Amino acid sequence: MAESAPSGFLSPQNPKDTTRFLVSDLCSILETYLDPDQISEVYRAYLFGAEAHEGQMRQSGEPYIYHPIAVAKTLAEMRMDHHSLMAAILHDVIEDTATAKEQLEREFGAEVAELVDGVSKLTHLHFESKAEAQAENFRKMMLAMVRDVRVMMVKLADRLHNMRTVGALRPDKRRRIARETLEIYAPIAQRLGMNAMRRELELLGFRAYWPLRYAILELAVQRARGHRKEVLHRIEASVVNRLEEAGVVARVIGREKNLYSIYKKMREKGVAFADVFDVYAIRMIVEDVDTCYRCLGIMHNLYKPVPGRFKDYIAIPKANGYQSLHTTLFGPHGIPLEIQIRTAEMDHVAESGIAAHWLYKSGDRHSATAQARAREWMKTVLEMQQSAGDSIEFLENIKVDLFPDEVYVFTPKGDIMELPRGATPVDFAYAVHSDVGNSCVAAKIDRQLAPLSTQLESGQAVEVITAPNARPNPAWLGFVVTGKARANIRHHLKSMKEDEAVALGRRLLEKALIPLGQSLDTVPEAQVQALLAEFGIADVERLFEDIGLGTRMAPLIARRLVGDEEPAAGGKRTPLAIRGTEGMVVSFAKCCYPIPGDPIVGVMSTGRGMVIHREGCRNVAEFRGQPDKWVPLEWSAEVDREFPASVRVQSENQRGVLATLASKIASMDANIENVAFEERDSTTTTITFLLSVRDRRHLARIIRSIRNTPAVMKIWRMRG
Ligand code: MN
């Protein structure tokens, strides 16, 4: 009596390495369900693959091409479409040969090229198991990388053949692949409802990972099978008899448990072999749902049912769409008898899962896309669940797996981290720790430096580079997607801005007190407290902050502190020194772009702090008469940064002008932040550069150098 695996999958009790399978054998399977032109496409893929792998050998010593043919055969037995089969035959050519994806696209079209590319990407992933949770994330990562679920089916068929031939590998490699198969691939097959595939992967994985345990169990099963042969025959005969009496047509199949599930049960439940194995199992395949329930009645009438063991998975299907009736009976001599009853259709879905939806139907030429079919499968499963009134929590899992909203990336330690779709290295950094996020300056993706705004993709390895004094950049708020990153950046910027506002406010107030002959140290404390009370402010720091942000005016506060209500007429105000490192509360106006050496002035802007303009800028003219808003400034001697400055060049319209100017600018040790063109007429061009320069002298040297360029007619610095 054999397991009722569909043709093509090895019997779980008897897995053996497949022998060489020829392309002609593949074609004869294809003839049963594909059109001749589709078959010739598959054959063309074979010729291409055979040439690409020419001269390559597998570990077993046979020509490499037998491997992809075997992979295609597994998919042909599941009656997959011809594109999947072509991808199966070509699945290793990007990886193992000089063939590029573009070449496949030219030869076989975008669909096949995408499938092959998808399989190659999965091949790059290596699973190092650390914990059960890690395996779960790895499975999710693989599924998240698959846009087209057929990629996963090709990969599963690939893995199946590798497992069937795993004996040729070195023991350590064999164990690694076996473990990956048990922890990753078999559960994925199960999630996609592909039970026949799952069973064989488990069995082969078990045999390769624990050869000794496998051998012992196999021996035990053989012995036990000999003992019970007769009993099983008797039971089967009486079941068949009873069904015939009732006039029910059913295919009755005796079953044995798969070695790996026996092993798992013994291990998980800590039970003896006899308790697991001494269960007789029978599956009945009948015509329709009504007959399923009739069969059940007949069985419960033949032997007494074990209470609490009846399960109606027809009314309430399992998460992956599995449907069947399960019951356990007290057989002769009290031997438990497990019964499964289902229709042929349910049996097919139970064995093939999502693959059942690829069944080729004639006249189905313009069939749905892969994604539509995957959706179809999910919809079927969902409808079954809903009509059963069951919770649809399972759908969350499946949906996440097939249409992921998450990306899964590796940390430098090899852990897998889950992030929402669109996440960037900054999101990643904050997910690791908020300190890492706050101090990140650069990122490496798959060991290559990448911008912090790069959207991450599943399967990438991400590393964040931090610097001790780095700070979050307000621009990050434009691209982060996680709440954690956003909240942390905002919080950090806010407290930074507060600190900077306090510092600026204190300096502004000090300066404002000087013309009044006072300083912060000499102002009477009682006066300070009275003012704070009047404003309803808790402490003097908040008062500085208000001044720094421009919501309160320093000259006004200064007069209140010294009890002088009259504006100091003609009192000489000393300028505040600007270093350019005051932070977010001090900004440089984009109308006139002041640089060190320019006469400058500050304008307080409520809530935003101070904006620095060139003194002659026409945008500040209106504030000249308002001493409360107008802050006299000077450049500190210790400015150590670059500032943007805008220059406009009018030149002859000739080829290569921009390159000439750019190289001149670079040779003057300045950066070009931005360039804008404007063609006046056919002979002249106007180019506006935004440069970053140290000071006026630096800018003057650049302007002189540009002016000396023959094509340049005119150059001038822009003002507000
Ligand atoms: Mn392969």
XYZ file of C-alpha atoms in Angstrom, residues 422-680:
259
model
C 9.753 52.185 1.403
C 11.973 52.150 4.493
C 15.437 53.708 4.155
C 18.778 53.208 5.932
C 17.713 55.959 8.371
C 14.588 53.957 9.300
C 16.824 50.927 9.670
C 19.227 52.869 11.928
C 16.427 54.043 14.209
C 14.979 50.520 14.290
C 18.340 49.265 15.575
C 18.520 51.954 18.281
C 17.625 55.622 18.508
C 21.263 56.475 19.322
C 22.334 54.784 16.094
C 19.726 56.777 14.201
C 20.687 60.075 15.803
C 24.349 59.640 14.948
C 24.177 58.029 11.510
C 26.073 59.723 8.700
C 26.201 57.157 5.894
C 25.034 53.691 4.943
C 26.288 50.656 3.093
C 23.872 48.451 1.209
C 25.341 45.107 0.189
C 28.749 46.569 1.112
C 28.359 49.537 -1.272
C 28.018 53.090 0.002
C 24.499 54.306 -0.669
C 22.558 57.507 0.039
C 20.657 57.530 3.334
C 17.448 58.079 1.376
C 17.736 54.825 -0.638
C 14.637 52.641 -0.403
C 15.632 49.240 0.913
C 14.698 45.977 -0.780
C 14.216 42.578 0.753
C 17.347 40.482 0.953
C 19.790 43.365 1.170
C 22.465 43.583 3.846
C 22.412 46.996 5.502
C 25.129 48.612 7.564
C 24.929 52.058 9.140
C 27.987 54.226 9.660
C 27.832 56.543 12.677
C 29.950 59.448 13.876
C 30.161 60.585 17.507
C 29.113 64.201 16.953
C 26.656 63.634 14.143
C 23.128 64.947 14.445
C 19.870 64.157 12.710
C 19.281 66.148 9.559
C 15.897 67.883 9.147
C 15.923 66.713 5.499
C 15.527 63.113 6.730
C 11.934 63.899 7.608
C 11.336 64.059 3.863
C 12.010 60.368 3.281
C 11.720 58.287 6.471
C 8.622 56.092 6.683
C 8.678 54.623 10.183
C 6.986 56.385 13.069
C 9.961 55.637 15.278
C 12.420 57.439 13.001
C 10.075 60.364 12.473
C 9.346 60.836 16.178
C 13.012 60.547 17.132
C 14.202 63.005 14.505
C 11.498 65.511 15.440
C 12.240 65.160 19.113
C 15.965 65.540 18.609
C 15.621 68.534 16.312
C 13.225 70.186 18.706
C 15.538 69.873 21.688
C 18.488 70.938 19.532
C 16.560 73.967 18.395
C 15.584 74.748 21.976
C 19.204 74.643 23.127
C 20.299 76.805 20.220
C 17.494 79.288 20.823
C 18.457 79.584 24.490
C 22.091 80.271 23.552
C 21.192 82.866 20.924
C 18.618 84.554 23.184
C 21.129 84.927 25.994
C 23.660 86.535 23.637
C 21.049 88.894 22.157
C 19.927 90.011 25.616
C 23.531 90.553 26.776
C 24.154 92.743 23.737
C 20.947 94.672 24.276
C 21.914 95.446 27.890
C 25.282 96.988 26.992
C 23.956 100.364 25.677
C 21.960 100.584 28.937
C 25.131 100.232 30.952
C 24.117 96.848 32.370
C 24.801 93.146 31.944
C 22.986 89.933 32.891
C 25.109 89.777 36.059
C 24.252 93.278 37.217
C 20.490 93.193 36.573
C 18.721 92.861 39.964
C 17.306 89.357 40.499
C 13.995 90.814 41.774
C 13.562 92.611 38.458
C 14.085 89.364 36.555
C 11.588 87.476 38.739
C 8.984 90.207 38.383
C 9.256 90.098 34.592
C 9.039 86.281 34.514
C 5.926 86.438 36.705
C 4.353 89.032 34.449
C 5.017 86.904 31.338
C 3.933 83.747 33.143
C 7.254 82.042 32.320
C 8.752 79.460 34.684
C 12.446 80.253 34.370
C 14.939 82.520 32.707
C 15.987 79.844 30.213
C 12.493 79.985 28.670
C 12.870 83.735 28.427
C 16.168 83.312 26.517
C 14.494 80.731 24.282
C 11.648 83.126 23.454
C 14.165 85.807 22.559
C 16.238 83.419 20.455
C 13.168 82.290 18.541
C 12.159 85.885 17.885
C 8.877 85.757 19.790
C 10.202 88.359 22.287
C 12.466 91.249 21.386
C 15.806 91.555 23.196
C 15.995 95.413 23.278
C 12.481 95.565 24.761
C 13.255 92.969 27.451
C 16.542 94.713 28.257
C 14.779 98.019 28.907
C 12.175 96.312 31.100
C 14.941 94.651 33.123
C 16.688 97.931 33.905
C 13.367 99.700 34.528
C 13.894 102.114 31.648
C 10.706 102.448 29.622
C 12.098 104.991 27.163
C 13.925 103.719 24.071
C 17.578 104.571 24.414
C 17.931 107.411 22.009
C 21.120 107.234 19.980
C 22.569 104.645 22.350
C 25.253 102.817 20.446
C 24.398 99.163 19.972
C 27.327 96.774 19.733
C 27.074 94.187 17.009
C 26.654 90.479 17.694
C 29.377 88.239 16.302
C 28.228 85.492 13.910
C 30.208 82.305 13.427
C 27.763 80.460 11.222
C 27.436 77.579 13.671
C 24.515 78.948 15.681
C 22.250 76.199 14.346
C 18.640 76.134 13.302
C 17.644 79.432 14.939
C 20.021 81.390 12.719
C 19.591 81.110 8.967
C 21.147 82.844 5.964
C 18.779 84.537 3.549
C 18.434 82.971 0.115
C 17.680 86.332 -1.519
C 21.146 87.843 -1.029
C 23.325 84.923 0.162
C 25.574 86.782 2.648
C 29.164 85.514 3.008
C 31.938 86.488 5.442
C 33.277 89.914 4.526
C 29.820 91.214 3.582
C 28.285 93.831 5.901
C 25.373 91.934 7.477
C 22.301 92.515 9.578
C 19.914 90.180 11.426
C 16.151 90.328 11.313
C 14.168 88.588 14.054
C 11.295 86.569 12.698
C 8.659 85.438 15.171
C 9.051 81.759 16.096
C 11.817 81.154 13.549
C 14.729 82.993 15.106
C 17.066 85.230 13.178
C 17.545 85.531 9.417
C 20.811 87.081 8.264
C 20.837 89.327 5.179
C 23.415 91.500 3.462
C 22.972 95.035 4.703
C 22.051 96.364 1.279
C 19.448 93.661 0.594
C 16.216 95.295 -0.445
C 14.192 92.758 1.526
C 15.407 94.220 4.847
C 14.994 97.907 4.030
C 11.616 98.065 5.783
C 13.078 96.850 9.121
C 15.737 99.541 9.284
C 13.549 101.767 11.445
C 12.539 98.985 13.868
C 15.344 98.570 16.434
C 13.434 95.694 18.113
C 13.623 93.513 15.017
C 16.846 94.854 13.564
C 19.991 93.273 15.043
C 23.404 94.742 14.187
C 25.819 91.935 13.331
C 29.422 91.351 12.432
C 31.322 88.300 11.300
C 33.293 86.516 13.974
C 37.006 86.076 13.299
C 36.522 82.339 13.786
C 34.146 81.472 10.980
C 35.030 78.027 9.729
C 32.532 76.836 7.152
C 31.429 77.485 3.603
C 28.482 79.600 2.524
C 26.434 79.620 -0.636
C 26.878 82.536 -3.026
C 25.169 83.130 -6.323
C 26.973 84.411 -9.433
C 25.663 84.954 -12.930
C 27.781 84.552 -16.038
C 26.953 85.821 -19.472
C 28.939 84.044 -22.128
C 29.116 83.308 -25.791
C 26.981 80.369 -26.736
C 29.724 77.921 -27.591
C 30.298 74.270 -26.948
C 32.183 73.318 -23.830
C 31.746 76.610 -21.967
C 30.143 74.970 -18.970
C 32.877 72.365 -18.710
C 35.540 75.051 -18.870
C 33.865 77.123 -16.165
C 33.209 74.094 -13.963
C 36.837 73.025 -14.068
C 37.981 76.571 -13.273
C 35.668 76.701 -10.284
C 36.855 73.305 -9.088
C 40.482 74.375 -9.451
C 39.704 77.330 -7.160
C 38.664 74.841 -4.482
C 34.960 75.711 -4.569
C 31.922 73.481 -5.055
C 29.064 74.007 -7.468
C 25.803 73.432 -5.593
C 23.505 74.215 -8.487
C 23.543 75.455 -12.110
C 20.769 77.043 -14.160
C 20.828 77.855 -17.884
C 19.063 80.460 -19.808
C 19.613 80.919 -23.530
C 19.227 84.570 -24.422
